[in-house]
Amino acid sequence: MAKTKISLKLLKNKAQKEMLQAKDLKDLDIVFKKYLGDEGEVTLVLRSLKKLPKTKKAKIGKEANELKNFLKIKFAEAAAALKEKAQKEAELKEWFDITVPGEKVAFGHLHPLTLVQRKCEEIFQFMGFSIIEGPEMEEEWYNFDALNIPKNHPARDLWDTFYLKNGLLLRTHTSPVQIRYMEKNQPPLRIIAPGRVFRHEATDSSHEVNFYQVEGLMIGRDISVANFKAIIQEFFRRFFSKDVEIRLRPSYFPFVEPGFEIDIKWGDQWMEIMGAGMVHPNVLKNAGLNPSDWQGFAFGMGLDRLAMIKYKVDDVRLFYSGDLRFLNQF
Ligand code: FA5
């Protein structure tokens, strides 16, 4: 009996020692089988019990069973520890260097045309103009008739556009906003209306089929061309941060009288930048105002052309190219 007792203790120590030496679950399984498997050392002790006399059987049997249960628990603990270790090692393989500087987030920036539009809005707001919006899909009445361009008027050819199935058209200029605003607001008034316009025309370096304008409208009792000239000169001075050479050239628009165009000196050429004039009495009437009480000027400025001059871009189509080599320069 003394011998069995010693050998049980020995088994316990050996098993525990080997268990701790197991490097992975496979190793551990081998150790497990060595002691608790079918032919394992502890199993064999238990199996040999039946050969022992009754008294010994009970005592050693108890001890051997305790050892078996003890080792089972220890194996389970060892297995759990090895699993955790394996998991940690796997995680470490995915380790990354937190001290490496992060990749810079690439910030986008505003499109040059948006920059120009915002600058215009800022300057005109400073001069007391409100910013108004109108629809890009417009009624024929607002885009043409109300602006003194009835159906068979030849001026409609200048503003050929896209007619939509819903009976509307894509506005060819921002001038319809004049009418929409005067219908609902009494003078004196001072607004600008920036926005996108559309034309059915061949493109070239200064013409696109879709581009941007800023409409301007100032109506009062005695607003004159002199007011227009002063305001627009001040606008250009602020916009280009210097005095620029401009010229007023007589021109014809059905919705103004007199009408003119404004050009800006661009290198050794003149670039046409806007149409303008004194609002035609018929237009005031169409918007519900009495032309003998009110008068004023209106203008329509090409934002793309302004941007071309400001940023020295020689082809308007670049603004719509989506070419990052171009856009990233702003
Ligand atoms: C008009 O559109 C008038 N509504 C302007 C106006 C308003 C006159 C109020 C009088 C009173 P026009 O078609 O000329 O006019 O266009 C005005 C400006 O838009 C031009 O001077 C030019 O700067 C710009 N523009 C015209 N067509 C194009 C185009 N295809 N691509 C880019 N810019 C253009």
Short mmCIF file of C-alpha atoms and ligand atoms in Angstrom, two decimals:
data_model
loop_
_atom_site.label_atom_id
_atom_site.label_comp_id
_atom_site.label_asym_id
_atom_site.label_seq_id
_atom_site.Cartn_x
_atom_site.Cartn_y
_atom_site.Cartn_z
CA MET A 1 0.00 0.00 0.00
CA ALA A 2 2.84 2.33 0.86
CA LYS A 3 4.19 1.77 -2.62
CA THR A 4 0.90 2.63 -4.31
CA LYS A 5 0.60 5.71 -2.21
CA ILE A 6 4.03 6.88 -3.24
CA SER A 7 3.37 6.05 -6.84
CA LEU A 8 0.10 8.01 -6.80
CA LYS A 9 1.93 11.02 -5.43
CA LEU A 10 4.67 10.50 -7.99
CA LEU A 11 2.12 10.26 -10.75
CA LYS A 12 0.51 13.44 -9.59
CA ASN A 13 3.81 15.34 -9.64
CA LYS A 14 4.95 13.91 -12.94
CA ALA A 15 1.65 14.56 -14.64
CA GLN A 16 1.57 18.14 -13.42
CA LYS A 17 5.12 18.78 -14.47
CA GLU A 18 4.61 17.39 -17.96
CA MET A 19 1.37 19.25 -18.27
CA LEU A 20 3.18 22.51 -17.68
CA GLN A 21 5.80 21.64 -20.24
CA ALA A 22 3.25 21.13 -22.97
CA LYS A 23 3.79 23.86 -25.55
CA ASP A 24 0.47 23.52 -27.28
CA LEU A 25 -2.82 21.67 -27.16
CA LYS A 26 -1.40 18.78 -29.14
CA ASP A 27 1.39 18.27 -26.59
CA LEU A 28 -1.13 18.53 -23.82
CA ASP A 29 -3.30 15.88 -25.38
CA ILE A 30 -0.36 13.47 -25.44
CA VAL A 31 0.24 14.06 -21.73
CA PHE A 32 -3.47 13.64 -21.02
CA LYS A 33 -3.54 10.30 -22.78
CA LYS A 34 -0.38 9.19 -21.00
CA TYR A 35 -2.16 9.51 -17.63
CA LEU A 36 -5.86 9.44 -18.19
CA GLY A 37 -6.21 7.68 -21.54
CA ASP A 38 -7.46 4.11 -21.92
CA GLU A 39 -4.00 2.83 -21.19
CA GLY A 40 -3.00 5.81 -19.09
CA GLU A 41 -1.05 5.39 -15.89
CA VAL A 42 -3.83 6.56 -13.60
CA THR A 43 -6.35 4.50 -15.50
CA LEU A 44 -4.21 1.44 -15.03
CA VAL A 45 -4.01 2.02 -11.29
CA LEU A 46 -7.78 2.22 -11.14
CA ARG A 47 -8.11 -0.88 -13.22
CA SER A 48 -5.74 -2.80 -10.99
CA LEU A 49 -7.89 -2.05 -7.94
CA LYS A 50 -10.05 -5.08 -8.33
CA LYS A 51 -7.05 -7.31 -7.65
CA LEU A 52 -6.51 -5.69 -4.27
CA PRO A 53 -7.95 -6.80 -0.95
CA LYS A 54 -11.14 -5.01 0.04
CA THR A 55 -9.64 -2.68 2.66
CA LYS A 56 -6.90 -1.42 0.38
CA LYS A 57 -9.30 -1.24 -2.50
CA ALA A 58 -11.49 1.29 -0.76
CA LYS A 59 -8.66 3.52 0.38
CA ILE A 60 -6.51 3.47 -2.74
CA GLY A 61 -9.58 3.55 -4.91
CA LYS A 62 -10.65 6.78 -3.25
CA GLU A 63 -7.23 8.33 -3.60
CA ALA A 64 -6.84 7.24 -7.21
CA ASN A 65 -10.24 8.64 -8.07
CA GLU A 66 -9.40 11.91 -6.39
CA LEU A 67 -6.19 12.04 -8.39
CA LYS A 68 -8.10 11.35 -11.58
CA ASN A 69 -10.56 14.18 -10.88
CA PHE A 70 -7.81 16.51 -9.78
CA LEU A 71 -5.84 15.89 -12.96
CA LYS A 72 -8.92 16.35 -15.12
CA ILE A 73 -9.44 19.80 -13.67
CA LYS A 74 -5.77 20.65 -14.08
CA PHE A 75 -5.80 19.49 -17.69
CA ALA A 76 -8.82 21.64 -18.38
CA GLU A 77 -7.08 24.64 -16.84
CA ALA A 78 -3.91 23.99 -18.81
CA ALA A 79 -5.90 23.63 -22.00
CA ALA A 80 -7.66 26.95 -21.38
CA ALA A 81 -4.32 28.66 -20.71
CA LEU A 82 -2.81 27.26 -23.90
CA LYS A 83 -5.82 28.38 -25.93
CA GLU A 84 -5.52 31.88 -24.60
CA LYS A 85 -1.81 31.91 -25.35
CA ALA A 86 -2.44 30.79 -28.93
CA GLN A 87 -5.04 33.49 -29.38
CA LYS A 88 -2.71 36.18 -28.06
CA GLU A 89 0.02 35.04 -30.40
CA ALA A 90 -2.37 35.25 -33.35
CA GLU A 91 -3.32 38.76 -32.32
CA LEU A 92 0.29 39.76 -32.04
CA LYS A 93 0.85 38.71 -35.62
CA GLU A 94 -1.62 41.43 -36.60
CA TRP A 95 0.23 43.97 -34.52
CA PHE A 96 0.87 47.33 -36.07
CA ASP A 97 3.10 50.19 -35.16
CA ILE A 98 0.97 52.80 -33.45
CA THR A 99 3.84 55.27 -33.56
CA VAL A 100 3.80 55.49 -37.36
CA PRO A 101 2.24 58.84 -38.34
CA GLY A 102 -1.27 58.42 -39.77
CA GLU A 103 -2.00 58.93 -43.42
CA LYS A 104 -3.20 62.44 -44.06
CA VAL A 105 -6.89 62.74 -44.83
CA ALA A 106 -7.17 64.37 -48.21
CA PHE A 107 -9.43 67.40 -47.91
CA GLY A 108 -11.40 68.47 -50.92
CA HIS A 109 -11.98 72.10 -51.69
CA LEU A 110 -14.59 74.26 -53.29
CA HIS A 111 -14.84 74.36 -57.06
CA PRO A 112 -13.45 77.57 -58.60
CA LEU A 113 -16.92 78.50 -59.84
CA THR A 114 -18.32 78.12 -56.33
CA LEU A 115 -15.50 80.28 -54.98
CA VAL A 116 -16.31 82.95 -57.53
CA GLN A 117 -20.04 82.78 -56.81
CA ARG A 118 -19.44 83.13 -53.08
CA LYS A 119 -17.12 86.07 -53.61
CA CYS A 120 -19.77 87.81 -55.72
CA GLU A 121 -22.41 87.17 -53.09
CA GLU A 122 -20.16 88.56 -50.39
CA ILE A 123 -19.44 91.75 -52.28
CA PHE A 124 -23.04 92.42 -53.33
CA GLN A 125 -24.34 91.62 -49.88
CA PHE A 126 -21.90 94.16 -48.53
CA MET A 127 -23.45 96.69 -50.94
CA GLY A 128 -26.92 95.95 -49.61
CA PHE A 129 -28.16 93.38 -52.15
CA SER A 130 -30.16 90.34 -51.03
CA ILE A 131 -29.45 86.93 -52.55
CA ILE A 132 -32.44 85.32 -54.27
CA GLU A 133 -32.85 81.99 -56.00
CA GLY A 134 -35.06 80.90 -58.85
CA PRO A 135 -35.87 77.56 -60.49
CA GLU A 136 -33.61 76.04 -63.15
CA MET A 137 -36.69 74.48 -64.80
CA GLU A 138 -38.63 77.54 -65.78
CA GLU A 139 -41.92 78.52 -67.37
CA GLU A 140 -41.77 79.93 -70.86
CA TRP A 141 -43.57 83.00 -69.53
CA TYR A 142 -40.82 83.93 -67.09
CA ASN A 143 -37.90 83.03 -69.34
CA PHE A 144 -39.30 84.82 -72.43
CA ASP A 145 -42.73 86.45 -72.59
CA ALA A 146 -42.55 88.43 -69.37
CA LEU A 147 -39.12 89.65 -70.46
CA ASN A 148 -40.65 91.24 -73.52
CA ILE A 149 -39.73 88.33 -75.78
CA PRO A 150 -43.03 87.08 -77.23
CA LYS A 151 -43.32 83.86 -79.21
CA ASN A 152 -42.08 84.77 -82.65
CA HIS A 153 -39.58 87.34 -81.49
CA PRO A 154 -36.20 86.79 -83.21
CA ALA A 155 -34.42 87.23 -79.85
CA ARG A 156 -35.63 83.76 -78.91
CA ASP A 157 -33.03 82.43 -81.34
CA LEU A 158 -30.26 83.91 -79.20
CA TRP A 159 -31.48 81.89 -76.26
CA ASP A 160 -32.30 78.56 -77.81
CA THR A 161 -32.87 76.04 -75.07
CA PHE A 162 -34.06 72.61 -74.05
CA TYR A 163 -37.82 72.19 -73.77
CA LEU A 164 -38.91 69.58 -71.28
CA LYS A 165 -41.71 67.06 -71.56
CA ASN A 166 -43.38 68.57 -68.49
CA GLY A 167 -44.00 71.80 -70.43
CA LEU A 168 -41.16 73.69 -68.73
CA LEU A 169 -37.81 74.63 -70.21
CA LEU A 170 -34.27 74.93 -68.90
CA ARG A 171 -33.82 78.62 -68.21
CA THR A 172 -31.38 80.31 -70.57
CA HIS A 173 -30.52 83.11 -68.18
CA THR A 174 -31.17 84.23 -64.61
CA SER A 175 -33.38 87.12 -65.78
CA PRO A 176 -36.67 85.28 -65.02
CA VAL A 177 -35.84 85.72 -61.34
CA GLN A 178 -36.31 89.48 -61.83
CA ILE A 179 -39.97 88.93 -62.68
CA ARG A 180 -40.56 86.37 -59.96
CA TYR A 181 -39.12 88.69 -57.38
CA MET A 182 -40.90 91.89 -58.50
CA GLU A 183 -44.24 90.05 -58.56
CA LYS A 184 -43.95 89.43 -54.85
CA ASN A 185 -41.91 92.39 -53.58
CA GLN A 186 -42.48 96.11 -53.71
CA PRO A 187 -39.61 98.46 -54.61
CA PRO A 188 -37.28 99.91 -53.60
CA LEU A 189 -35.38 96.65 -54.05
CA ARG A 190 -31.87 95.44 -54.55
CA ILE A 191 -31.21 91.76 -55.31
CA ILE A 192 -28.79 89.43 -56.99
CA ALA A 193 -29.81 85.98 -58.24
CA PRO A 194 -26.92 83.61 -58.91
CA GLY A 195 -27.52 80.27 -60.57
CA ARG A 196 -27.12 77.77 -63.32
CA VAL A 197 -28.39 78.41 -66.81
CA PHE A 198 -28.59 76.31 -69.97
CA ARG A 199 -28.30 76.94 -73.67
CA HIS A 200 -28.56 74.89 -76.78
CA GLU A 201 -25.44 76.09 -78.53
CA ALA A 202 -22.11 74.92 -79.88
CA THR A 203 -19.34 75.05 -77.31
CA ASP A 204 -16.04 76.84 -77.72
CA SER A 205 -13.42 78.26 -75.38
CA SER A 206 -15.83 80.88 -74.00
CA HIS A 207 -19.20 79.12 -74.45
CA GLU A 208 -20.65 76.17 -72.61
CA VAL A 209 -24.11 74.59 -72.86
CA ASN A 210 -24.50 74.98 -69.14
CA PHE A 211 -22.91 77.77 -67.18
CA TYR A 212 -23.51 80.23 -64.36
CA GLN A 213 -24.84 83.75 -64.19
CA VAL A 214 -25.52 86.30 -61.53
CA GLU A 215 -28.54 88.44 -62.17
CA GLY A 216 -28.68 91.87 -60.59
CA LEU A 217 -31.71 94.10 -60.13
CA MET A 218 -32.04 97.46 -58.47
CA ILE A 219 -35.34 99.35 -58.62
CA GLY A 220 -36.25 102.64 -57.00
CA ARG A 221 -37.72 106.05 -57.79
CA ASP A 222 -34.71 107.41 -59.63
CA ILE A 223 -32.16 104.64 -60.10
CA SER A 224 -30.11 105.40 -63.21
CA VAL A 225 -27.29 104.11 -65.41
CA ALA A 226 -24.94 106.22 -63.30
CA ASN A 227 -25.85 104.12 -60.25
CA PHE A 228 -25.25 100.98 -62.27
CA LYS A 229 -21.85 102.12 -63.42
CA ALA A 230 -20.75 103.09 -59.92
CA ILE A 231 -21.90 99.83 -58.39
CA ILE A 232 -20.44 97.60 -61.04
CA GLN A 233 -17.11 99.41 -61.02
CA GLU A 234 -16.93 99.03 -57.26
CA PHE A 235 -17.85 95.38 -57.61
CA PHE A 236 -15.01 94.72 -60.06
CA ARG A 237 -12.55 96.65 -57.92
CA ARG A 238 -13.40 94.46 -54.93
CA PHE A 239 -13.59 91.27 -56.94
CA PHE A 240 -10.18 91.62 -58.59
CA SER A 241 -8.67 93.55 -55.66
CA LYS A 242 -7.55 96.23 -58.10
CA ASP A 243 -8.96 98.68 -60.60
CA VAL A 244 -9.84 96.96 -63.86
CA GLU A 245 -10.54 98.55 -67.19
CA ILE A 246 -14.15 98.11 -68.28
CA ARG A 247 -16.18 99.47 -71.15
CA LEU A 248 -19.91 99.88 -71.70
CA ARG A 249 -20.93 99.07 -75.25
CA PRO A 250 -24.44 99.75 -76.59
CA SER A 251 -26.31 96.52 -77.13
CA TYR A 252 -29.80 95.15 -77.47
CA PHE A 253 -31.82 93.04 -75.07
CA PRO A 254 -35.63 93.14 -75.38
CA PHE A 255 -36.02 93.50 -71.62
CA VAL A 256 -33.96 96.68 -71.21
CA GLU A 257 -33.93 100.13 -72.75
CA PRO A 258 -31.27 101.38 -73.20
CA GLY A 259 -29.21 98.20 -73.18
CA PHE A 260 -25.48 97.64 -73.17
CA GLU A 261 -22.79 95.08 -72.63
CA ILE A 262 -19.83 95.34 -70.35
CA ASP A 263 -16.43 94.07 -71.35
CA ILE A 264 -13.32 93.68 -69.23
CA LYS A 265 -9.83 94.25 -70.58
CA TRP A 266 -8.20 90.85 -70.73
CA GLY A 267 -4.60 90.98 -71.92
CA ASP A 268 -4.81 92.88 -75.18
CA GLN A 269 -8.42 91.82 -75.76
CA TRP A 270 -11.83 92.63 -74.35
CA MET A 271 -13.88 89.86 -72.78
CA GLU A 272 -17.65 90.26 -72.76
CA ILE A 273 -18.70 89.73 -69.17
CA MET A 274 -22.28 90.90 -68.82
CA GLY A 275 -25.40 92.27 -70.39
CA ALA A 276 -27.22 95.12 -68.66
CA GLY A 277 -29.56 98.05 -69.06
CA MET A 278 -32.47 100.00 -67.67
CA VAL A 279 -35.40 97.67 -67.05
CA HIS A 280 -37.90 98.00 -69.90
CA PRO A 281 -41.30 99.53 -68.93
CA ASN A 282 -43.07 96.45 -70.36
CA VAL A 283 -41.10 94.22 -68.02
CA LEU A 284 -42.06 96.33 -65.00
CA LYS A 285 -45.69 96.14 -66.14
CA ASN A 286 -45.50 92.37 -66.61
CA ALA A 287 -44.27 92.07 -63.05
CA GLY A 288 -47.10 94.25 -61.77
CA LEU A 289 -45.20 97.51 -61.24
CA ASN A 290 -46.14 100.93 -62.59
CA PRO A 291 -43.30 102.17 -64.85
CA SER A 292 -44.17 105.78 -64.17
CA ASP A 293 -43.49 105.22 -60.48
CA TRP A 294 -40.45 102.95 -60.67
CA GLN A 295 -37.28 102.56 -62.65
CA GLY A 296 -33.96 100.82 -62.30
CA PHE A 297 -31.25 98.72 -63.83
CA ALA A 298 -30.68 95.01 -64.31
CA PHE A 299 -27.65 93.05 -65.33
CA GLY A 300 -26.71 89.44 -66.07
CA MET A 301 -23.10 88.55 -65.50
CA GLY A 302 -21.32 85.40 -66.65
CA LEU A 303 -19.70 83.79 -63.62
CA ASP A 304 -17.60 81.42 -65.70
CA ARG A 305 -16.12 84.32 -67.62
CA LEU A 306 -15.34 86.11 -64.35
CA ALA A 307 -13.58 82.98 -63.13
CA MET A 308 -11.65 82.73 -66.39
CA ILE A 309 -10.31 86.24 -65.93
CA LYS A 310 -9.63 85.90 -62.22
CA TYR A 311 -7.78 82.59 -62.52
CA LYS A 312 -6.35 83.13 -66.03
CA VAL A 313 -8.11 80.08 -67.47
CA ASP A 314 -8.30 80.19 -71.25
CA ASP A 315 -11.05 77.60 -71.80
CA VAL A 316 -14.41 77.63 -70.01
CA ARG A 317 -14.86 73.90 -70.64
CA LEU A 318 -12.08 73.09 -68.18
CA PHE A 319 -14.43 74.06 -65.33
CA TYR A 320 -16.72 71.17 -66.22
CA SER A 321 -14.06 68.63 -67.17
CA GLY A 322 -13.86 67.06 -63.70
CA ASP A 323 -10.11 66.91 -64.34
CA LEU A 324 -8.34 66.87 -60.97
CA ARG A 325 -5.06 68.07 -62.47
CA PHE A 326 -6.97 71.25 -63.30
CA LEU A 327 -9.15 71.49 -60.19
CA ASN A 328 -6.37 70.86 -57.68
CA GLN A 329 -4.74 74.10 -58.71
CA PHE A 330 -7.37 76.16 -56.90
C1 FA5 B 1 -28.24 87.46 -70.96
O1 FA5 B 1 -28.27 86.28 -70.65
C2 FA5 B 1 -29.11 88.49 -70.35
N1 FA5 B 1 -30.10 87.85 -69.56
C3 FA5 B 1 -28.26 89.45 -69.54
C4 FA5 B 1 -29.00 90.68 -69.11
C5 FA5 B 1 -29.60 90.71 -67.87
C6 FA5 B 1 -29.08 91.80 -69.93
C7 FA5 B 1 -30.29 91.84 -67.45
C8 FA5 B 1 -29.75 92.92 -69.52
C9 FA5 B 1 -30.36 92.95 -68.29
P1 FA5 B 1 -26.20 87.11 -72.55
O2 FA5 B 1 -26.79 86.05 -73.37
O3 FA5 B 1 -25.31 88.08 -73.27
O4 FA5 B 1 -27.31 87.94 -71.81
O5 FA5 B 1 -25.37 86.45 -71.37
C10 FA5 B 1 -24.86 87.22 -70.32
C11 FA5 B 1 -23.43 86.78 -69.97
O6 FA5 B 1 -23.39 85.37 -69.73
C12 FA5 B 1 -22.45 86.98 -71.09
O7 FA5 B 1 -21.96 88.30 -71.06
C13 FA5 B 1 -21.38 85.99 -70.76
O8 FA5 B 1 -20.53 86.48 -69.76
C14 FA5 B 1 -22.17 84.85 -70.18
N2 FA5 B 1 -22.44 83.83 -71.19
C15 FA5 B 1 -23.33 83.86 -72.20
N3 FA5 B 1 -23.34 82.72 -72.91
C16 FA5 B 1 -22.42 81.93 -72.35
C17 FA5 B 1 -21.96 80.60 -72.60
N4 FA5 B 1 -22.47 79.85 -73.57
N5 FA5 B 1 -20.97 80.08 -71.81
C18 FA5 B 1 -20.49 80.82 -70.80
N6 FA5 B 1 -20.87 82.07 -70.50
C19 FA5 B 1 -21.84 82.62 -71.26
#
